Short mmCIF file of C-alpha atoms in Angstrom, two decimals:
data_model
loop_
_atom_site.label_atom_id
_atom_site.label_comp_id
_atom_site.label_asym_id
_atom_site.label_seq_id
_atom_site.Cartn_x
_atom_site.Cartn_y
_atom_site.Cartn_z
CA MET A 28 31.66 17.63 -5.19
CA PRO A 29 28.79 16.31 -7.38
CA THR A 30 26.00 18.73 -8.14
CA ARG A 31 22.36 17.76 -8.31
CA ARG A 32 22.48 18.05 -12.11
CA ASP A 33 25.49 15.74 -12.23
CA PHE A 34 23.69 13.26 -10.00
CA PHE A 35 20.61 13.15 -12.20
CA ALA A 36 22.77 12.73 -15.27
CA THR A 37 24.48 9.65 -13.91
CA SER A 38 22.50 7.97 -11.20
CA ALA A 39 19.03 9.30 -10.44
CA LEU A 40 17.56 6.35 -12.34
CA GLY A 41 20.00 3.99 -10.69
CA LEU A 42 21.98 3.27 -13.87
CA SER A 43 25.71 3.92 -13.74
CA ALA A 44 25.68 4.37 -9.98
CA LEU A 45 23.46 1.40 -9.14
CA PRO A 46 25.13 -0.65 -6.42
CA ALA A 47 25.70 -4.32 -7.07
CA PHE A 48 23.42 -6.76 -5.35
CA GLY A 49 24.62 -7.62 -1.89
CA ALA A 50 23.74 -9.60 1.20
CA THR A 51 21.12 -8.43 3.61
CA ALA A 52 21.29 -7.10 7.18
CA ALA A 53 24.32 -8.89 8.57
CA GLY A 54 26.00 -8.69 5.16
CA GLY A 55 24.70 -5.22 4.32
CA SER A 56 28.28 -4.01 4.02
CA ASP A 57 28.26 -5.41 0.46
CA VAL A 58 25.85 -2.63 -0.52
CA SER A 59 27.96 -0.12 1.40
CA ARG A 60 31.13 -1.18 -0.44
CA GLN A 61 29.46 -0.82 -3.80
CA LEU A 62 28.00 2.55 -2.87
CA ALA A 63 31.41 3.71 -1.68
CA LYS A 64 32.81 3.20 -5.22
CA THR A 65 30.39 5.72 -6.72
CA ASP A 66 29.02 7.81 -3.85
CA PRO A 67 30.97 7.86 -0.56
CA VAL A 68 28.41 10.17 1.06
CA ALA A 69 25.56 7.75 0.31
CA ALA A 70 27.70 4.91 1.65
CA ARG A 71 28.26 6.73 4.94
CA LEU A 72 24.59 7.53 5.30
CA TYR A 73 23.58 3.97 4.44
CA GLU A 74 25.86 2.54 7.13
CA THR A 75 23.61 4.23 9.72
CA ILE A 76 20.26 4.17 7.90
CA ARG A 77 20.33 0.41 7.23
CA ASP A 78 20.20 -0.24 10.99
CA MET A 79 17.30 2.12 11.68
CA PRO A 80 13.91 0.68 12.65
CA VAL A 81 11.09 0.95 10.14
CA ASP A 82 7.37 1.59 10.65
CA ASP A 83 5.24 0.50 7.68
CA THR A 84 2.29 2.89 7.69
CA HIS A 85 0.17 1.03 5.11
CA CYS A 86 0.22 -2.73 4.54
CA HIS A 87 -1.92 -5.88 4.81
CA PRO A 88 -1.84 -9.12 6.82
CA ILE A 89 -0.39 -12.25 5.26
CA SER A 90 -1.65 -15.83 5.46
CA ASP A 91 0.38 -19.02 5.02
CA ARG A 92 -1.36 -20.00 1.76
CA ASP A 93 1.74 -19.01 -0.22
CA LYS A 94 4.27 -21.18 1.58
CA VAL A 95 4.81 -23.34 -1.53
CA MET A 96 5.17 -21.44 -4.77
CA THR A 97 6.18 -21.88 -8.39
CA ARG A 98 7.54 -19.11 -10.56
CA ASP A 99 4.12 -18.55 -12.13
CA SER A 100 2.13 -18.67 -8.89
CA PHE A 101 4.57 -16.27 -7.22
CA ILE A 102 4.29 -13.79 -10.10
CA GLU A 103 0.51 -14.09 -10.17
CA ARG A 104 0.28 -13.26 -6.47
CA LEU A 105 2.71 -10.37 -6.87
CA ALA A 106 1.89 -8.64 -10.16
CA LEU A 107 -0.64 -5.81 -10.16
CA SER A 108 -1.31 -6.72 -13.79
CA ALA A 109 -2.55 -10.10 -12.53
CA PHE A 110 -5.20 -8.56 -10.26
CA PRO A 111 -7.76 -8.42 -13.12
CA GLY A 112 -7.24 -12.17 -13.77
CA PRO A 113 -10.75 -13.34 -12.74
CA ASN A 114 -12.34 -10.63 -14.89
CA TYR A 115 -10.97 -12.07 -18.10
CA PHE A 116 -13.27 -15.09 -17.76
CA PRO A 117 -16.93 -15.82 -16.92
CA GLU A 118 -17.70 -15.64 -13.21
CA GLY A 119 -16.19 -18.51 -11.23
CA VAL A 120 -14.01 -19.89 -14.05
CA TYR A 121 -10.77 -18.46 -12.67
CA ASP A 122 -11.32 -20.04 -9.23
CA GLN A 123 -12.42 -23.36 -10.76
CA TRP A 124 -9.25 -23.47 -12.85
CA HIS A 125 -7.00 -22.79 -9.86
CA ALA A 126 -8.78 -25.31 -7.63
CA GLY A 127 -9.25 -27.95 -10.31
CA ASP A 128 -7.37 -31.12 -11.13
CA GLU A 129 -5.55 -31.68 -14.41
CA ARG A 130 -8.70 -32.80 -16.21
CA THR A 131 -10.72 -29.79 -15.00
CA ARG A 132 -8.00 -27.40 -16.06
CA ALA A 133 -7.69 -28.99 -19.47
CA ASP A 134 -11.45 -28.64 -20.01
CA LEU A 135 -11.47 -25.00 -18.93
CA ASP A 136 -8.43 -24.30 -21.09
CA ARG A 137 -10.24 -25.69 -24.13
CA ARG A 138 -13.26 -23.51 -23.45
CA TYR A 139 -11.70 -20.30 -22.13
CA ASN A 140 -7.92 -20.41 -22.74
CA VAL A 141 -7.36 -19.80 -19.02
CA GLY A 142 -3.79 -21.07 -18.78
CA LYS A 143 -2.70 -19.27 -21.92
CA LYS A 144 -4.12 -15.92 -20.81
CA LEU A 145 -2.59 -16.17 -17.34
CA ALA A 146 0.77 -17.16 -18.82
CA TYR A 147 0.55 -14.09 -21.06
CA ILE A 148 0.21 -11.87 -17.99
CA ASN A 149 2.88 -13.68 -15.97
CA ASN A 150 5.44 -13.80 -18.74
CA HIS A 151 5.32 -10.07 -19.29
CA PHE A 152 5.73 -9.26 -15.59
CA GLY A 153 8.46 -11.89 -15.36
CA GLU A 154 10.45 -9.87 -17.86
CA SER A 155 10.22 -6.64 -15.84
CA VAL A 156 13.35 -5.11 -14.36
CA PHE A 157 11.58 -5.17 -10.98
CA THR A 158 11.27 -8.97 -11.12
CA LYS A 159 14.86 -9.53 -12.22
CA PHE A 160 16.11 -7.25 -9.45
CA MET A 161 13.85 -8.97 -6.90
CA VAL A 162 15.13 -12.44 -7.81
CA LYS A 163 18.73 -11.37 -7.21
CA GLU A 164 17.84 -9.80 -3.88
CA MET A 165 15.92 -12.86 -2.73
CA ALA A 166 18.79 -15.12 -3.82
CA SER A 167 21.12 -13.02 -1.68
CA PHE A 168 18.87 -13.50 1.35
CA LEU A 169 18.21 -17.20 0.74
CA GLY A 170 21.79 -18.08 -0.17
CA CYS A 171 21.03 -19.64 -3.55
CA GLU A 172 21.66 -19.04 -7.24
CA PRO A 173 20.03 -15.90 -8.67
CA ARG A 174 17.56 -17.84 -10.83
CA PHE A 175 13.80 -17.71 -10.27
CA GLU A 176 13.49 -21.50 -10.04
CA ALA A 177 16.36 -21.75 -7.56
CA VAL A 178 14.87 -18.95 -5.45
CA MET A 179 11.49 -20.70 -5.34
CA GLU A 180 13.15 -23.99 -4.35
CA ALA A 181 15.06 -22.29 -1.53
CA ARG A 182 11.92 -20.45 -0.44
CA ASN A 183 9.82 -23.64 -0.46
CA ALA A 184 12.35 -25.28 1.82
CA HIS A 185 10.83 -23.13 4.60
CA GLN A 186 7.28 -24.41 4.04
CA ASN A 187 7.20 -26.43 7.27
CA ASN A 188 7.91 -23.31 9.30
CA TYR A 189 6.71 -20.62 6.93
CA TYR A 190 5.91 -17.99 9.52
CA ALA A 191 9.46 -18.29 10.89
CA TYR A 192 10.61 -17.39 7.37
CA VAL A 193 8.21 -14.44 7.35
CA ASN A 194 9.54 -13.34 10.73
CA SER A 195 13.14 -13.56 9.50
CA LEU A 196 12.33 -11.20 6.63
CA PHE A 197 10.70 -8.71 8.99
CA GLN A 198 13.57 -8.76 11.45
CA ASP A 199 16.19 -8.55 8.70
CA VAL A 200 15.00 -5.06 7.77
CA LYS A 201 14.06 -4.11 11.36
CA LEU A 202 10.33 -3.64 10.90
CA ASP A 203 9.05 -2.27 14.19
CA ASN A 204 5.38 -1.27 13.66
CA VAL A 205 3.11 -2.33 10.81
CA MET A 206 -0.16 -0.46 10.30
CA ILE A 207 -2.47 -3.14 8.90
CA ASP A 208 -5.37 -2.15 6.63
CA THR A 209 -7.88 -4.89 7.37
CA GLY A 210 -10.08 -3.87 4.44
CA TYR A 211 -8.03 -6.36 2.42
CA ALA A 212 -7.01 -9.30 4.59
CA ASP A 213 -6.70 -11.99 1.87
CA GLY A 214 -9.49 -14.06 3.39
CA LEU A 215 -8.13 -14.04 6.95
CA ASP A 216 -10.59 -13.92 9.84
CA ALA A 217 -9.86 -12.50 13.28
CA ALA A 218 -7.99 -15.66 14.31
CA GLY A 219 -5.89 -15.49 11.15
CA VAL A 220 -4.97 -11.86 11.75
CA ARG A 221 -4.00 -12.70 15.33
CA LYS A 222 -1.85 -15.59 14.10
CA PHE A 223 -0.03 -13.26 11.71
CA SER A 224 0.43 -10.69 14.48
CA GLU A 225 1.90 -13.29 16.83
CA ALA A 226 4.15 -14.72 14.13
CA ILE A 227 5.91 -11.45 13.32
CA LYS A 228 6.74 -10.39 16.89
CA PRO A 229 8.64 -8.41 18.08
CA THR A 230 7.22 -6.41 15.16
CA ARG A 231 4.03 -4.82 16.48
CA THR A 232 0.74 -4.92 14.56
CA ARG A 233 -1.59 -1.91 14.62
CA LEU A 234 -4.94 -2.15 12.82
CA ILE A 235 -6.55 0.36 10.47
CA ALA A 236 -10.32 0.03 9.87
CA ARG A 237 -11.74 0.59 6.39
CA VAL A 238 -14.85 2.73 5.98
CA GLU A 239 -16.19 0.67 3.09
CA THR A 240 -15.87 -2.66 4.93
CA ILE A 241 -18.19 -1.43 7.68
CA GLN A 242 -20.48 0.22 5.16
CA TYR A 243 -20.83 -2.74 2.80
CA GLU A 244 -21.64 -5.16 5.61
CA LEU A 245 -24.52 -2.89 6.61
CA LEU A 246 -25.72 -2.34 3.05
CA LYS A 247 -26.43 -6.07 2.82
CA LYS A 248 -28.94 -5.71 5.65
CA LYS A 249 -31.10 -3.19 3.71
CA LEU A 250 -31.73 -1.12 6.83
CA PRO A 251 -33.85 2.06 6.88
CA PHE A 252 -31.69 5.16 6.48
CA GLN A 253 -31.68 6.34 10.10
CA GLU A 254 -30.91 2.86 11.40
CA MET A 255 -28.21 2.53 8.76
CA ARG A 256 -26.66 5.82 9.82
CA ASP A 257 -26.79 5.12 13.56
CA THR A 258 -25.48 1.56 13.21
CA PHE A 259 -22.65 2.74 10.98
CA VAL A 260 -21.52 5.36 13.51
CA LYS A 261 -21.73 2.78 16.31
CA ARG A 262 -19.57 0.35 14.30
CA VAL A 263 -17.02 3.06 13.53
CA ARG A 264 -16.78 3.97 17.20
CA ASP A 265 -16.39 0.32 18.16
CA ALA A 266 -13.59 -0.04 15.61
CA LEU A 267 -11.79 3.03 16.93
CA ASP A 268 -12.44 2.63 20.67
CA GLY A 269 -13.23 -1.03 21.22
CA THR A 270 -12.60 -4.38 19.56
CA GLY A 271 -14.65 -3.92 16.40
CA ASN A 272 -11.78 -4.42 13.95
CA PHE A 273 -10.99 -8.14 13.82
CA GLY A 274 -11.29 -8.30 17.58
CA ASP A 275 -8.97 -5.38 18.24
CA ARG A 276 -8.93 -1.57 18.30
CA SER A 277 -7.92 0.64 15.37
CA TYR A 278 -5.42 3.47 15.17
CA GLY A 279 -7.12 5.21 12.25
CA MET A 280 -9.26 4.55 9.20
CA LYS A 281 -8.96 4.22 5.43
CA SER A 282 -11.31 5.15 2.60
CA TYR A 283 -11.40 3.64 -0.89
CA LEU A 284 -14.07 6.02 -2.20
CA LEU A 285 -11.90 8.31 -4.35
CA PRO A 286 -11.16 5.87 -7.21
CA ALA A 287 -14.83 4.97 -7.46
CA ILE A 288 -16.30 8.42 -7.96
CA GLY A 289 -13.44 10.89 -8.47
CA VAL A 290 -13.86 14.27 -6.76
CA ILE A 291 -15.25 13.70 -3.26
CA LYS A 292 -16.68 16.32 -0.93
CA PRO A 293 -17.96 16.29 2.66
CA VAL A 294 -21.76 16.00 2.91
CA TYR A 295 -23.62 17.14 6.05
CA ASP A 296 -27.17 17.14 4.66
CA ALA A 297 -28.91 14.06 6.10
CA ALA A 298 -31.99 14.53 3.93
CA ALA A 299 -29.93 14.58 0.74
CA ALA A 300 -28.03 11.53 1.97
CA ALA A 301 -31.29 9.69 2.71
CA LYS A 302 -32.58 10.36 -0.81
CA SER A 303 -29.28 9.19 -2.29
CA TYR A 304 -29.43 6.06 -0.11
CA GLU A 305 -32.79 5.09 -1.56
CA GLU A 306 -31.43 5.64 -5.07
CA LEU A 307 -28.50 3.37 -4.24
CA ARG A 308 -30.77 0.63 -2.91
CA ALA A 309 -32.85 0.77 -6.10
CA ALA A 310 -29.74 0.71 -8.25
CA GLN A 311 -28.35 -2.38 -6.50
CA ALA A 312 -30.99 -4.47 -8.23
CA LYS A 313 -29.97 -3.27 -11.70
CA PRO A 314 -27.23 -4.60 -13.97
CA PHE A 315 -24.81 -1.93 -15.27
CA ASP A 316 -22.63 -2.12 -18.35
CA ASP A 317 -20.89 1.18 -17.53
CA ARG A 318 -18.80 0.72 -14.41
CA GLU A 319 -18.40 4.47 -13.90
CA VAL A 320 -22.17 4.98 -13.88
CA GLN A 321 -22.51 2.08 -11.46
CA ALA A 322 -19.79 3.42 -9.14
CA ARG A 323 -21.52 6.79 -8.81
CA GLN A 324 -24.82 5.34 -7.63
CA GLY A 325 -25.52 6.73 -4.17
CA LYS A 326 -22.63 9.21 -4.40
CA THR A 327 -24.10 11.69 -1.92
CA PHE A 328 -24.91 8.92 0.57
CA LEU A 329 -21.38 7.49 0.32
CA GLU A 330 -19.83 10.92 0.86
CA TYR A 331 -22.13 11.46 3.86
CA MET A 332 -21.02 8.19 5.47
CA LEU A 333 -17.37 9.04 4.84
CA THR A 334 -17.97 12.44 6.42
CA LEU A 335 -19.39 10.77 9.54
CA ALA A 336 -16.33 8.51 9.78
CA LEU A 337 -13.89 11.38 9.38
CA GLU A 338 -15.74 13.32 12.10
CA GLU A 339 -15.05 10.42 14.46
CA CYS A 340 -11.36 10.36 13.47
CA LEU A 341 -11.06 14.13 13.91
CA GLU A 342 -12.59 13.93 17.37
CA ARG A 343 -9.95 11.36 18.38
CA ASP A 344 -6.99 12.96 16.55
CA MET A 345 -6.72 9.82 14.42
CA PRO A 346 -5.71 9.91 10.74
CA MET A 347 -7.73 8.87 7.72
CA GLN A 348 -5.90 7.20 4.84
CA PHE A 349 -7.27 7.76 1.33
CA HIS A 350 -6.51 5.52 -1.61
CA ALA A 351 -5.04 7.80 -4.30
CA GLY A 352 -2.87 7.03 -7.29
CA ASP A 353 -1.67 3.44 -7.77
CA GLY A 354 -4.04 1.31 -9.80
CA GLU A 355 -5.46 -2.08 -8.82
CA ALA A 356 -7.48 -2.29 -12.00
CA PRO A 357 -10.19 -3.29 -12.70
CA SER A 358 -11.67 -2.69 -9.23
CA VAL A 359 -10.86 1.01 -9.49
CA ILE A 360 -11.31 3.65 -12.19
CA LEU A 361 -7.80 4.86 -12.89
CA ARG A 362 -8.73 8.32 -14.10
CA ASN A 363 -10.46 9.06 -10.78
CA GLN A 364 -7.32 8.74 -8.65
CA GLN A 365 -6.00 12.30 -8.98
CA PRO A 366 -4.70 13.38 -5.54
CA TYR A 367 -6.17 16.88 -5.95
CA TYR A 368 -9.63 15.27 -5.97
CA LEU A 369 -9.15 14.87 -2.20
CA GLU A 370 -8.81 18.59 -1.51
CA GLU A 371 -12.31 19.13 -0.07
CA PHE A 372 -11.85 16.34 2.46
CA VAL A 373 -8.41 17.71 3.35
CA ARG A 374 -10.07 21.09 4.01
CA PHE A 375 -13.11 19.50 5.72
CA ASP A 376 -14.89 22.86 5.78
CA LYS A 377 -17.79 23.42 8.14
CA ASP A 378 -19.31 26.67 9.36
CA GLY A 379 -16.71 28.64 7.42
CA LEU A 380 -13.71 26.89 8.97
CA MET A 381 -11.15 24.38 7.70
CA ARG A 382 -10.94 21.87 10.53
CA MET A 383 -7.65 20.11 9.78
CA PRO A 384 -8.24 16.36 10.19
CA LYS A 385 -5.13 14.25 9.64
CA ILE A 386 -5.32 13.13 6.00
CA ILE A 387 -2.92 10.62 4.41
CA PRO A 388 -3.22 10.09 0.65
CA ILE A 389 -1.51 6.73 0.17
CA HIS A 390 0.58 5.18 -2.61
CA ALA A 391 2.46 8.48 -3.16
CA GLY A 392 -0.33 9.44 -5.55
CA TYR A 393 1.79 7.48 -8.04
CA PRO A 394 2.23 8.21 -10.88
CA LEU A 395 0.97 11.71 -9.96
CA VAL A 396 3.67 12.13 -7.33
CA SER A 397 4.11 15.87 -7.79
CA GLU A 398 0.38 16.52 -7.26
CA ALA A 399 0.32 14.48 -4.05
CA ALA A 400 3.50 16.23 -2.86
CA TRP A 401 2.12 19.69 -3.58
CA LEU A 402 -1.17 18.91 -1.84
CA SER A 403 0.86 17.99 1.23
CA HIS A 404 2.97 21.13 0.85
CA LEU A 405 -0.08 23.40 0.78
CA TYR A 406 -2.14 21.85 3.57
CA ALA A 407 -0.48 21.37 6.95
CA ASN A 408 -2.81 18.51 7.90
CA CYS A 409 -2.12 16.51 4.70
CA TYR A 410 0.71 13.99 4.87
CA PHE A 411 2.66 12.13 2.17
CA GLU A 412 2.94 8.34 2.11
CA LEU A 413 5.32 6.22 0.00
CA SER A 414 3.68 2.81 -0.33
CA LEU A 415 3.52 0.71 -3.49
CA MET A 416 5.72 3.19 -5.31
CA THR A 417 8.12 1.77 -2.74
CA PRO A 418 9.16 -0.91 -3.73
CA PHE A 419 7.79 -1.21 -7.27
CA ILE A 420 9.71 1.76 -8.70
CA HIS A 421 13.01 0.45 -7.23
CA GLN A 422 15.97 2.43 -8.73
CA GLY A 423 13.62 5.23 -9.80
CA LEU A 424 12.95 5.86 -6.12
CA VAL A 425 16.04 8.06 -5.94
CA ARG A 426 14.51 10.51 -8.39
CA ARG A 427 11.06 10.24 -6.81
CA TYR A 428 12.36 10.72 -3.25
CA LEU A 429 14.15 13.89 -4.39
CA GLU A 430 10.97 15.08 -6.07
CA ILE A 431 9.01 14.51 -2.85
CA MET A 432 11.56 16.13 -0.55
CA GLU A 433 11.62 19.22 -2.79
CA ALA A 434 8.09 20.03 -1.66
CA VAL A 435 7.10 17.98 1.39
CA PRO A 436 8.50 18.74 4.85
CA LEU A 437 10.59 15.85 6.14
CA SER A 438 8.29 15.72 9.17
CA LYS A 439 5.30 14.74 6.96
CA ILE A 440 6.70 11.88 4.85
CA LEU A 441 5.59 8.40 5.94
CA PHE A 442 7.22 5.14 4.88
CA GLY A 443 4.90 2.40 3.60
CA SER A 444 4.88 -0.68 1.38
CA ASP A 445 1.23 -1.68 0.74
CA ALA A 446 2.58 -5.22 1.14
CA TYR A 447 0.00 -7.87 0.27
CA HIS A 448 0.00 -11.65 -0.28
CA LEU A 449 3.79 -12.12 -0.09
CA PRO A 450 6.08 -11.21 2.84
CA GLU A 451 8.87 -10.38 0.42
CA LEU A 452 7.05 -7.15 -0.46
CA TYR A 453 7.45 -5.93 3.13
CA TRP A 454 11.12 -6.85 2.98
CA LEU A 455 11.88 -5.38 -0.44
CA ALA A 456 10.16 -2.10 0.41
CA ALA A 457 12.16 -1.60 3.60
CA ARG A 458 15.42 -2.84 2.06
CA TRP A 459 15.17 -0.72 -1.07
CA GLY A 460 13.60 2.19 0.79
CA LYS A 461 16.67 2.50 3.03
CA ARG A 462 19.06 2.00 0.14
CA PHE A 463 17.61 4.57 -2.23
CA LEU A 464 16.68 7.02 0.52
CA SER A 465 20.38 7.04 1.45
CA GLN A 466 21.27 7.92 -2.13
CA ALA A 467 18.65 10.66 -2.36
CA LEU A 468 19.67 12.27 0.93
CA ALA A 469 23.30 12.09 -0.16
CA VAL A 470 22.51 14.53 -3.01
CA TYR A 471 21.47 17.17 -0.49
CA VAL A 472 24.49 16.48 1.72
CA SER A 473 26.87 16.68 -1.23
CA GLU A 474 25.40 20.03 -2.23
CA GLY A 475 25.59 21.40 1.29
CA VAL A 476 21.81 21.64 1.55
CA LEU A 477 21.73 19.27 4.53
CA SER A 478 24.40 18.27 7.01
CA GLU A 479 24.91 14.55 7.44
CA GLU A 480 23.18 14.66 10.81
CA GLU A 481 20.22 16.54 9.31
CA ALA A 482 20.01 13.90 6.58
CA LEU A 483 20.09 11.09 9.13
CA GLU A 484 17.43 12.79 11.21
CA GLY A 485 15.34 13.13 8.03
CA ALA A 486 15.69 9.38 7.50
CA ARG A 487 14.57 8.71 11.08
CA MET A 488 11.49 10.87 10.54
CA ILE A 489 10.56 9.16 7.28
CA LEU A 490 11.28 5.61 8.41
CA TYR A 491 9.58 5.65 11.81
CA LYS A 492 9.27 8.90 13.77
CA ASN A 493 6.53 10.48 11.64
CA ASN A 494 4.38 7.37 11.75
CA ARG A 495 4.52 7.30 15.54
CA ALA A 496 3.63 10.98 15.77
CA VAL A 497 0.68 10.92 13.37
CA TYR A 498 -0.86 7.77 14.91
CA ASN A 499 -0.05 8.80 18.51
CA LEU A 500 1.88 5.58 19.13
CA LYS A 501 3.65 5.00 22.42
#
């Protein structure tokens, strides 16, 4: 019987025990056969886990703008290292280059080296193990050669019925509920979000409202403080109880404040918030060279507004997601994303009591996974969510899943992808999540820590049961 130490020595990083690439859903037995050669317990678990439904607790809606792709355009829409692309050029140049004809691009290339810089980003990500693994997996699904160009050709063949292709990916991995953060909707309006929701049925779409989206829309109006406060609360309530989130109701909220200002704390002092609000309004007219100084303008006001939103979630027993870990440079400040910086909002102290709102730090706190796991271990109302780390860490997920399950109760781990732009991210996250979760749980079964039924029940909790409990889904 393999011990945990033996497992880490041979397969925790997915090296000697990495299963060969196999077909999806209907042909999922290919993965099972390969697993059986190195880890029969994982193979048995996977046979059941691969057919379990999945709830994606943090993801984004997808448009049809990516129905025709080249290798470079696919990488650019996928790579986190490509997110800063527009910031490498004067304002508007990036969009002009992408929208321009051959002559326009040539002119911008002469002046700003746009094509060369973007190729530099794309080529590096194209050489990542993640990308090479992804290409083989997509080739398996699409039934083509495992070459990037062949995969793009096979993918483009679905351009005339692109949403049917999206739907086939979702159903292949049995996505049941997707909790959509509308704070990033890739330019979709309410009609676009509805179109996406209809296209992926029977997968069900549930919306999550973002605090900053409501807040920023109101900041543009330059309202007096009291009107700002009252209108904000009204909008939050409409998002949670009515149709104020892209024409639909929300099942919870998300905040993006942590990576802007670091340590965040609840603020109940309206007078202090009003003073901070005036400072923010004055600062909005100033240029800043230091992005950290700029991000902290109006800190007390922003914490006050977040406190108001969390009060509304607490009253309704709805969760609040917090961006923690991950990246998405340059729109965030990486050093501010420490999961422990959320502790005061997890506590949510008032009148000498910790009030236990449901708090979900997202993105596994990656790369600070242990900190996010321990925060969840210590505070009963703090959950642990897997998105972006799943799928981007691929084989390393075995080691990370073990690290998480060491500390976090199985009843508090939520599956997520943070899928954006491309439907393949939804699919890869669920496909690889099931695969590597099976391997991680097999370690505990092999050591006698869990029975096989306990491991399978743990998988059910992580993949869908916990999401339904925390969001009160029926």
